[in-house]
Coordinates of N, CA and C in Angstrom, one line a residue:
M1 N 32.4 211.1 -193.7 CA 31.2 211.8 -193.9 C 31.4 213.3 -193.8
A2 N 30.8 214.0 -194.7 CA 31.0 215.5 -194.7 C 30.3 216.1 -193.5
N3 N 30.8 217.3 -193.2 CA 30.3 218.1 -192.0 C 28.8 218.4 -192.2
R4 N 28.2 218.4 -191.0 CA 26.8 219.0 -191.0 C 27.0 220.3 -190.3
V5 N 26.5 221.4 -190.9 CA 26.6 222.7 -190.4 C 25.2 223.2 -190.1
K6 N 25.0 223.7 -188.8 CA 23.7 224.3 -188.4 C 23.8 225.8 -188.6
V7 N 22.8 226.3 -189.3 CA 22.7 227.7 -189.7 C 21.4 228.3 -189.1
S8 N 21.6 229.4 -188.4 CA 20.4 230.2 -188.0 C 20.0 231.1 -189.2
V9 N 18.8 231.0 -189.7 CA 18.3 231.8 -190.8 C 17.3 232.8 -190.3
P10 N 17.6 234.0 -190.4 CA 16.6 235.0 -190.0 C 15.3 235.0 -190.8
T11 N 14.2 235.3 -190.2 CA 13.0 235.4 -191.0 C 12.3 236.8 -190.7
Y12 N 11.5 237.2 -191.6 CA 10.9 238.6 -191.4 C 9.4 238.5 -191.6
Y13 N 8.7 239.5 -191.1 CA 7.3 239.6 -191.1 C 6.7 239.4 -192.5
Y14 N 7.3 240.0 -193.5 CA 6.8 240.0 -194.9 C 6.8 238.6 -195.5
Q15 N 7.5 237.7 -194.9 CA 7.6 236.3 -195.4 C 6.5 235.4 -195.0
F16 N 5.5 236.0 -194.2 CA 4.5 235.2 -193.6 C 3.1 235.7 -194.1
D17 N 2.1 234.8 -194.1 CA 0.8 235.2 -194.5 C 0.0 235.7 -193.3
Q18 N -1.3 235.9 -193.5 CA -2.2 236.5 -192.4 C -2.4 235.5 -191.3
Q19 N -2.1 234.2 -191.6 CA -2.2 233.2 -190.5 C -0.9 233.0 -189.8
G20 N 0.1 233.7 -190.2 CA 1.4 233.6 -189.6 C 2.3 232.5 -190.0
V21 N 1.9 231.9 -191.2 CA 2.7 230.8 -191.8 C 3.5 231.3 -192.9
A22 N 4.7 230.8 -193.0 CA 5.6 231.2 -194.1 C 5.1 230.8 -195.5
F23 N 5.1 231.8 -196.4 CA 4.8 231.6 -197.8 C 5.7 230.5 -198.3
N24 N 5.2 229.6 -199.2 CA 5.9 228.5 -199.7 C 7.2 228.9 -200.4
M25 N 7.1 230.0 -201.2 CA 8.3 230.5 -202.0 C 9.5 230.8 -201.1
W26 N 9.3 231.2 -199.8 CA 10.4 231.6 -199.0 C 11.2 230.4 -198.5
Y27 N 10.7 229.2 -198.6 CA 11.5 228.1 -198.2 C 12.8 228.0 -199.1
L28 N 12.6 228.3 -200.4 CA 13.8 228.3 -201.3 C 14.8 229.4 -200.9
A29 N 14.3 230.6 -200.5 CA 15.2 231.6 -200.0 C 16.0 231.2 -198.7
F30 N 15.2 230.6 -197.8 CA 15.9 230.1 -196.6 C 17.0 229.1 -196.9
I31 N 16.7 228.2 -197.9 CA 17.6 227.2 -198.3 C 18.9 227.8 -198.9
E32 N 18.7 228.8 -199.8 CA 19.8 229.5 -200.4 C 20.7 230.2 -199.4
Q33 N 20.1 230.8 -198.4 CA 20.8 231.5 -197.3 C 21.7 230.5 -196.6
A34 N 21.0 229.3 -196.3 CA 21.7 228.3 -195.5 C 22.9 227.7 -196.4
R35 N 22.7 227.5 -197.7 CA 23.7 227.0 -198.5 C 24.9 227.9 -198.5
N36 N 24.7 229.2 -198.7 CA 25.8 230.2 -198.7 C 26.6 230.1 -197.3
A37 N 25.9 230.0 -196.2 CA 26.5 230.0 -194.9 C 27.3 228.6 -194.8
Y38 N 26.7 227.6 -195.3 CA 27.4 226.3 -195.3 C 28.7 226.3 -196.0
L39 N 28.7 226.8 -197.3 CA 29.9 226.9 -198.0 C 30.9 227.8 -197.4
A40 N 30.5 228.9 -196.8 CA 31.5 229.7 -196.1 C 32.1 229.0 -194.9
A41 N 31.2 228.3 -194.1 CA 31.7 227.5 -193.0 C 32.7 226.4 -193.4
Q42 N 32.5 225.9 -194.6 CA 33.4 224.9 -195.1 C 34.7 225.5 -195.7
G43 N 34.8 226.8 -195.7 CA 36.0 227.5 -196.2 C 36.0 227.9 -197.6
Y44 N 34.8 227.9 -198.3 CA 34.8 228.3 -199.7 C 33.5 229.1 -199.9
S45 N 33.5 230.4 -199.8 CA 32.3 231.2 -199.8 C 31.8 231.4 -201.2
L46 N 30.6 231.9 -201.4 CA 30.1 232.2 -202.7 C 31.0 233.2 -203.4
G47 N 31.5 234.2 -202.6 CA 32.5 235.1 -203.1 C 33.7 234.5 -203.7
D48 N 34.2 233.4 -203.1 CA 35.3 232.7 -203.6 C 35.0 232.0 -204.9
L49 N 33.8 231.4 -205.0 CA 33.3 230.8 -206.2 C 33.2 231.8 -207.3
L50 N 32.7 232.9 -207.1 CA 32.5 234.0 -208.1 C 33.9 234.5 -208.5
A51 N 34.8 234.7 -207.6 CA 36.2 235.1 -207.9 C 36.9 234.1 -208.7
S52 N 36.6 232.9 -208.7 CA 37.2 231.8 -209.5 C 36.8 231.8 -210.9
G53 N 35.8 232.7 -211.2 CA 35.2 232.8 -212.6 C 34.1 231.8 -212.8
H54 N 33.5 231.3 -211.7 CA 32.4 230.3 -211.8 C 31.2 230.9 -211.1
D55 N 30.1 230.3 -211.4 CA 28.8 230.6 -210.7 C 28.1 229.3 -210.4
I56 N 26.9 229.4 -209.8 CA 26.2 228.2 -209.4 C 24.8 228.4 -209.9
Q57 N 24.2 227.3 -210.4 CA 22.8 227.3 -210.8 C 22.0 226.2 -210.1
L58 N 20.9 226.5 -209.6 CA 20.0 225.5 -209.0 C 19.4 224.8 -210.2
V59 N 19.4 223.4 -210.2 CA 18.8 222.7 -211.3 C 17.7 221.7 -210.8
H60 N 17.7 221.4 -209.5 CA 16.6 220.5 -209.1 C 16.4 220.7 -207.6
V61 N 15.1 220.7 -207.2 CA 14.8 220.8 -205.7 C 13.8 219.7 -205.4
E62 N 14.0 219.0 -204.4 CA 13.0 218.1 -203.8 C 12.7 218.5 -202.4
L63 N 11.5 219.0 -202.1 CA 11.2 219.6 -200.8 C 10.0 218.8 -200.2
D64 N 10.3 218.2 -199.0 CA 9.2 217.5 -198.3 C 8.8 218.4 -197.1
W65 N 7.6 218.9 -197.0 CA 7.2 219.7 -196.0 C 6.5 218.9 -194.9
S66 N 6.7 219.1 -193.6 CA 6.1 218.3 -192.6 C 5.3 219.1 -191.6
A67 N 5.6 220.4 -191.4 CA 4.9 221.2 -190.5 C 5.2 222.7 -190.8
A68 N 4.2 223.6 -190.5 CA 4.4 225.0 -190.8 C 5.5 225.7 -190.0
L69 N 6.1 226.6 -190.7 CA 7.0 227.5 -190.0 C 6.2 228.7 -189.7
R70 N 6.2 229.2 -188.5 CA 5.3 230.3 -188.1 C 6.1 231.5 -187.7
F71 N 5.5 232.7 -187.9 CA 6.2 233.9 -187.7 C 6.7 234.0 -186.2
G72 N 8.0 234.4 -186.1 CA 8.6 234.5 -184.8 C 9.3 233.3 -184.3
E73 N 9.2 232.2 -185.0 CA 9.9 231.0 -184.6 C 11.4 231.0 -185.1
P74 N 12.3 230.5 -184.3 CA 13.7 230.6 -184.7 C 14.1 229.4 -185.7
L75 N 14.3 229.8 -186.9 CA 14.6 228.8 -187.9 C 16.0 228.4 -187.9
Q76 N 16.3 227.1 -187.8 CA 17.6 226.5 -187.9 C 17.6 225.6 -189.2
V77 N 18.7 225.6 -189.9 CA 18.8 224.7 -191.1 C 20.1 223.9 -190.9
E78 N 20.0 222.6 -190.9 CA 21.2 221.8 -190.8 C 21.5 221.4 -192.3
V79 N 22.7 221.7 -192.7 CA 23.1 221.5 -194.1 C 24.2 220.5 -194.2
S80 N 24.1 219.6 -195.1 CA 25.2 218.6 -195.3 C 25.2 218.2 -196.8
L81 N 26.4 217.7 -197.2 CA 26.6 217.3 -198.6 C 25.9 215.9 -198.8
E82 N 25.1 215.8 -199.9 CA 24.5 214.5 -200.3 C 25.4 213.9 -201.3
H83 N 25.9 214.6 -202.3 CA 26.7 214.1 -203.4 C 27.5 215.2 -204.1
A84 N 28.7 214.8 -204.5 CA 29.5 215.7 -205.3 C 30.0 214.9 -206.5
G85 N 29.6 215.5 -207.7 CA 30.0 214.9 -209.0 C 31.1 215.7 -209.6
T86 N 31.2 215.6 -210.9 CA 32.2 216.3 -211.7 C 31.8 217.8 -211.9
T87 N 30.6 218.0 -212.2 CA 30.1 219.4 -212.5 C 29.0 219.8 -211.6
S88 N 28.5 218.9 -210.8 CA 27.4 219.2 -209.9 C 27.5 218.7 -208.5
F89 N 26.7 219.2 -207.6 CA 26.7 218.6 -206.3 C 25.3 218.8 -205.7
S90 N 24.9 218.0 -204.7 CA 23.6 218.1 -204.1 C 23.8 218.3 -202.6
I91 N 23.0 219.1 -202.0 CA 23.0 219.4 -200.6 C 21.7 219.1 -199.9
R92 N 21.7 218.5 -198.7 CA 20.5 218.2 -197.9 C 20.4 219.3 -196.9
H93 N 19.1 219.8 -196.8 CA 18.8 220.9 -195.8 C 17.7 220.3 -194.9
V94 N 17.8 220.4 -193.7 CA 16.8 220.0 -192.7 C 16.4 221.3 -192.0
L95 N 15.2 221.8 -192.2 CA 14.7 223.0 -191.6 C 14.0 222.6 -190.4
S96 N 14.3 223.2 -189.2 CA 13.7 222.9 -188.0 C 13.5 224.1 -187.1
V97 N 12.7 223.9 -186.1 CA 12.4 224.9 -185.0 C 12.5 224.2 -183.7
H98 N 13.4 224.6 -182.9 CA 13.6 223.9 -181.6 C 13.8 222.4 -181.8
E99 N 14.6 222.0 -182.7 CA 14.9 220.5 -183.0 C 13.6 219.8 -183.6
H100 N 12.6 220.5 -183.9 CA 11.4 219.8 -184.5 C 11.4 220.1 -186.0
E101 N 11.5 219.1 -186.8 CA 11.7 219.2 -188.2 C 10.4 219.8 -188.9
R102 N 10.6 220.7 -189.8 CA 9.5 221.4 -190.5 C 9.5 221.0 -192.0
A103 N 10.7 220.8 -192.5 CA 10.8 220.4 -193.9 C 12.2 219.9 -194.2
V104 N 12.3 219.1 -195.2 CA 13.6 218.5 -195.7 C 13.7 218.8 -197.2
A105 N 14.8 219.3 -197.6 CA 15.0 219.6 -199.0 C 16.4 219.0 -199.5
V106 N 16.4 218.5 -200.6 CA 17.7 218.1 -201.3 C 17.7 218.9 -202.6
V107 N 18.8 219.7 -202.7 CA 18.9 220.6 -203.8 C 20.2 220.3 -204.6
S108 N 20.0 220.2 -205.9 CA 21.1 219.9 -206.8 C 21.5 221.2 -207.5
Y109 N 22.8 221.4 -207.6 CA 23.4 222.6 -208.2 C 24.4 222.2 -209.3
V110 N 24.5 223.0 -210.4 CA 25.5 222.8 -211.4 C 26.4 224.0 -211.4
I111 N 27.7 223.8 -211.5 CA 28.7 224.8 -211.6 C 28.8 225.2 -213.1
I112 N 28.8 226.6 -213.3 CA 29.0 227.1 -214.6 C 30.2 228.0 -214.7
D113 N 30.7 228.1 -215.9 CA 31.7 229.1 -216.2 C 31.0 230.4 -216.3
A114 N 31.3 231.4 -215.5 CA 30.5 232.7 -215.5 C 30.6 233.5 -216.8
A115 N 31.7 233.3 -217.5 CA 31.9 234.0 -218.8 C 31.0 233.5 -219.9
T116 N 30.9 232.1 -219.9 CA 30.2 231.5 -221.1 C 28.8 230.9 -220.7
N117 N 28.5 230.9 -219.4 CA 27.3 230.3 -218.9 C 27.2 228.8 -219.3
S118 N 28.3 228.2 -219.5 CA 28.3 226.7 -219.8 C 28.7 225.9 -218.6
K119 N 28.3 224.7 -218.5 CA 28.6 223.8 -217.5 C 30.2 223.7 -217.3
A120 N 30.6 223.6 -216.0 CA 32.1 223.6 -215.8 C 32.3 222.6 -214.6
A121 N 33.5 222.1 -214.5 CA 33.9 221.2 -213.4 C 33.9 222.0 -212.1
L122 N 33.7 221.3 -211.0 CA 33.8 222.0 -209.7 C 35.2 222.5 -209.5
P123 N 35.3 223.7 -209.2 CA 36.7 224.3 -208.9 C 37.3 223.4 -207.7
D124 N 38.6 223.3 -207.8 CA 39.3 222.5 -206.8 C 39.0 223.0 -205.3
G125 N 39.0 224.3 -205.1 CA 38.7 224.8 -203.8 C 37.3 224.4 -203.3
L126 N 36.3 224.4 -204.2 CA 35.0 224.0 -203.8 C 34.9 222.5 -203.5
R127 N 35.6 221.7 -204.4 CA 35.6 220.2 -204.2 C 36.2 219.9 -202.8
T128 N 37.3 220.6 -202.5 CA 38.0 220.4 -201.2 C 37.1 220.8 -200.0
A129 N 36.4 221.9 -200.2 CA 35.5 222.4 -199.1 C 34.4 221.4 -198.9
L130 N 33.8 220.9 -200.0 CA 32.7 220.0 -199.9 C 33.1 218.7 -199.2
A131 N 34.4 218.3 -199.4 CA 34.9 217.0 -198.8 C 35.1 217.1 -197.3
R132 N 35.1 218.3 -196.7 CA 35.5 218.5 -195.3 C 34.4 218.0 -194.4

């Protein structure tokens, strides 16, 4: 089974409404930050991916919300691989505060050739990192 990496994701005042609850759109930003930290922890950063002539595109998100994230709470995101295919992969994100789950998201990404913006195979370095 692939590693589970816990990432502390900073939050900021402007990401919350007048009731102190995170705006829905920020959950995607929190997830993207956690994904980048996960890949780096696995030994293949976003910079490595870009340097290989590839990029990443989010193609599908499934997000199940269970409780509000409130201003000032320490957000932790546990990230793990769900699936790795030929040109795409999916990552599971469990967003929590003090071990209490707030949301779970599974996000699917496709790798593209940065020069042509066309679908490409996962670079070997990324495939190796995801398998760790």
